XYZ file of C-alpha atoms in Angstrom:
257
model
C 19.050 -2.240 6.831
C 16.239 -4.068 6.979
C 16.871 -2.776 7.018
C 14.969 0.480 8.253
C 16.554 3.380 9.766
C 18.553 4.640 6.847
C 21.060 7.455 5.782
C 20.897 11.199 6.033
C 20.063 13.304 3.141
C 23.053 13.278 1.097
C 23.404 16.982 0.938
C 24.468 17.213 4.952
C 26.157 14.195 5.415
C 29.680 12.295 3.873
C 29.868 8.587 3.361
C 30.994 5.719 6.209
C 30.539 8.058 9.381
C 27.898 6.166 11.823
C 24.292 7.767 11.312
C 22.680 5.285 14.067
C 22.842 2.212 16.211
C 20.385 0.085 17.301
C 19.423 -3.846 17.963
C 17.105 -5.781 15.635
C 15.492 -8.800 17.480
C 13.248 -11.437 16.468
C 12.986 -10.606 12.618
C 9.853 -12.609 11.035
C 10.573 -12.958 7.553
C 7.979 -14.134 4.847
C 9.728 -14.475 1.505
C 7.597 -14.982 -1.861
C 9.150 -15.521 -5.453
C 8.026 -12.979 -7.998
C 8.385 -11.887 -11.654
C 10.883 -9.359 -12.101
C 8.433 -7.149 -13.846
C 6.696 -6.666 -10.657
C 10.084 -5.189 -9.053
C 11.518 -3.415 -11.996
C 9.482 0.108 -11.322
C 10.627 -0.137 -7.802
C 14.088 -0.754 -9.002
C 16.495 2.350 -7.954
C 18.866 3.504 -11.118
C 22.477 1.876 -10.736
C 21.214 -1.251 -9.378
C 19.693 -4.622 -10.654
C 17.571 -7.231 -9.236
C 19.255 -9.737 -7.221
C 18.585 -13.625 -7.556
C 19.121 -16.721 -5.416
C 18.845 -19.807 -7.927
C 17.601 -17.444 -10.575
C 14.613 -16.623 -8.241
C 13.312 -12.942 -7.399
C 12.236 -12.417 -3.916
C 10.104 -9.780 -2.070
C 10.118 -10.290 1.876
C 7.519 -9.378 4.095
C 9.574 -8.268 7.368
C 8.681 -7.725 11.411
C 10.828 -6.762 13.754
C 11.660 -4.989 16.800
C 13.696 -1.878 16.796
C 15.701 -1.311 20.141
C 17.859 1.027 21.927
C 18.431 3.246 19.031
C 20.990 5.937 19.304
C 21.901 8.713 17.025
C 25.606 8.389 15.932
C 25.899 5.709 18.649
C 25.395 8.204 21.256
C 22.433 10.012 21.871
C 19.252 8.094 22.730
C 16.048 9.403 21.069
C 13.747 10.046 23.814
C 9.997 8.258 23.050
C 11.488 7.078 19.860
C 14.130 4.295 20.913
C 11.911 1.278 20.592
C 9.326 0.157 18.636
C 7.899 -2.299 16.044
C 8.422 -2.089 12.333
C 7.155 -4.093 9.573
C 8.546 -3.784 5.791
C 8.243 -4.934 2.377
C 11.508 -5.244 0.584
C 13.140 -6.899 -2.025
C 17.056 -7.341 -3.162
C 19.199 -5.786 -5.497
C 23.196 -5.791 -6.049
C 25.411 -2.949 -7.819
C 28.546 -3.551 -9.558
C 31.294 -1.341 -8.304
C 34.916 -0.765 -9.788
C 36.511 -1.721 -13.348
C 35.617 -4.671 -15.209
C 38.228 -6.870 -14.086
C 37.821 -6.284 -10.469
C 34.163 -5.730 -10.010
C 32.878 -5.300 -6.477
C 29.221 -6.744 -5.768
C 27.434 -4.744 -3.244
C 24.248 -6.628 -2.289
C 21.429 -4.321 -0.855
C 17.635 -4.041 -0.013
C 15.126 -1.613 -1.174
C 12.100 -0.947 0.524
C 8.767 -0.532 -1.173
C 6.680 0.332 2.008
C 7.542 0.377 5.970
C 5.124 0.726 8.894
C 6.271 2.175 12.015
C 3.909 3.322 15.116
C 5.746 6.902 15.534
C 4.676 9.625 13.499
C 8.202 11.438 13.682
C 9.893 8.372 12.362
C 7.681 8.201 9.428
C 7.645 11.913 8.594
C 11.813 11.909 9.069
C 12.199 9.024 6.798
C 9.751 10.670 4.166
C 11.290 14.041 4.077
C 15.153 13.438 4.356
C 15.224 9.549 2.248
C 12.165 9.499 0.242
C 11.300 6.297 1.932
C 7.496 5.186 1.564
C 6.917 5.069 5.561
C 3.535 5.291 7.246
C 2.555 5.583 10.952
C -0.038 3.183 12.493
C -0.792 1.917 15.661
C 1.360 -1.215 16.142
C 1.685 -4.275 18.734
C 3.548 -7.221 18.854
C 3.831 -10.445 20.702
C 6.730 -13.124 21.571
C 6.111 -15.661 23.711
C 7.209 -19.332 24.197
C 5.189 -22.068 23.350
C 5.137 -26.218 23.808
C 8.124 -27.604 23.004
C 10.610 -24.832 23.206
C 9.100 -22.984 20.022
C 8.176 -19.552 19.867
C 5.085 -17.697 18.351
C 5.959 -14.289 17.115
C 3.431 -11.757 15.714
C 3.586 -8.343 14.601
C 0.267 -6.430 13.857
C -0.636 -2.854 12.611
C -3.970 -1.165 12.685
C -5.753 1.036 9.759
C -9.299 2.195 10.730
C -10.878 -0.803 12.779
C -9.011 -3.236 10.907
C -5.756 -5.092 11.880
C -3.239 -6.508 9.828
C -0.622 -8.858 10.830
C 2.575 -11.248 10.085
C 2.500 -14.625 12.393
C 4.760 -17.156 12.621
C 5.644 -20.134 15.050
C 9.030 -21.752 15.094
C 10.364 -25.308 15.014
C 13.593 -26.730 16.479
C 16.485 -24.848 17.476
C 17.992 -21.782 15.859
C 21.428 -22.190 13.783
C 23.575 -20.309 11.294
C 22.304 -20.499 7.922
C 24.143 -22.973 5.566
C 26.487 -21.524 2.938
C 24.587 -20.647 -0.432
C 21.264 -21.386 1.465
C 18.000 -18.888 0.888
C 18.664 -18.136 4.821
C 21.773 -16.744 3.964
C 20.605 -14.716 0.815
C 17.538 -13.069 2.602
C 19.570 -12.016 6.030
C 23.181 -11.394 4.504
C 22.686 -7.878 2.330
C 24.545 -5.403 3.875
C 23.595 -2.376 1.832
C 20.250 -0.133 1.539
C 19.201 1.687 -1.581
C 16.485 4.285 -1.674
C 15.674 6.027 -5.056
C 15.481 9.759 -5.088
C 12.723 12.034 -6.865
C 15.087 13.854 -8.773
C 16.832 10.642 -10.090
C 19.663 8.786 -8.746
C 19.677 7.090 -5.646
C 21.129 6.736 -1.947
C 23.287 4.221 -0.599
C 24.253 3.444 3.147
C 25.850 0.652 4.582
C 24.667 -1.714 7.549
C 26.778 -3.914 9.804
C 25.775 -6.658 11.967
C 27.226 -10.333 12.490
C 25.566 -13.409 10.567
C 22.197 -14.076 12.306
C 21.105 -17.332 13.584
C 17.615 -18.473 12.426
C 14.868 -20.444 13.371
C 12.769 -22.657 10.745
C 9.026 -22.557 11.205
C 6.199 -24.934 11.291
C 3.763 -22.199 10.118
C 3.414 -18.636 9.159
C 0.853 -16.292 7.564
C 0.334 -12.719 6.745
C -3.405 -11.615 7.367
C -4.957 -8.511 6.362
C -5.746 -6.091 3.572
C -2.755 -6.706 1.466
C -4.135 -4.341 -1.192
C -4.758 -1.272 0.797
C -1.271 -1.454 1.803
C 0.697 -2.584 -1.127
C -1.554 -2.513 -4.085
C -3.461 -5.331 -6.335
C -0.595 -6.985 -8.031
C 1.680 -7.173 -4.504
C -1.455 -8.057 -2.792
C -1.684 -11.316 -5.003
C 1.716 -12.464 -4.082
C 1.081 -11.960 -0.330
C -2.034 -13.745 -0.444
C -0.304 -16.524 -1.351
C 1.904 -19.068 0.169
C 5.536 -18.135 1.084
C 8.486 -19.699 -0.885
C 10.061 -19.792 2.647
C 9.839 -18.223 6.257
C 12.121 -18.225 9.014
C 12.831 -16.048 12.243
C 16.051 -14.583 12.718
C 17.504 -13.808 15.887
C 19.111 -10.546 15.447
C 21.885 -8.810 16.927
C 23.110 -5.159 17.597
C 23.389 -3.152 13.986
C 25.183 -0.079 13.025
C 23.560 1.972 10.246
C 26.163 4.234 8.344
C 25.626 7.462 6.795
C 24.737 7.549 3.123
C 25.902 9.115 0.091
C 24.126 10.017 -3.205
C 25.021 7.966 -6.342
């Protein structure tokens, strides 16, 4: 999922049932090229790093999580609408026989920030995801010639960090084989587990239209949240940045591999 809401603990669920539905809107995506060695310690067993044109990326993604419903039915009081910022990268898993391999492309989250403690607690307890709850805010507004200014911010102590961008032109579906298509069309999530193995879950949504951007930046104390090596990446210039429109999303229950 982005993606973000994840499968239930595998002891209590089977694969392919609906875990939750929601809408993900205005996904601000800053994408940085990195060396494989940076991500290998985070890569779950049974998966391998996915590449676009032989390049490996991490993405810092901020978005709005809206109309959240467990099993697609039950709203979550006070926890249906919120912001999230996550740092993620891209993996693939080969499934099947050598003659008929299925390639499953998915995301792995290094860290996820949400404003609700209950969400962070459940994600850590059930999925072993590295969630933290902090005060958050967002800004989405029109500026100038039909452009959008989008920002997601979070506060730790007295210091604010944020993801900011401003769009350029109109939104459109990504070109076949483009980096925008690669980043937005990974429809699985993988979460490593403390005793080995990982959880795999499926996320469904239509292809997203995207806006190109005229400017983008990350600001704040990256080392505090992501460590020294990742901070050095985020303090550089992104390889690419864009804003994805988003859509309704269905997150399926997960299974342990």
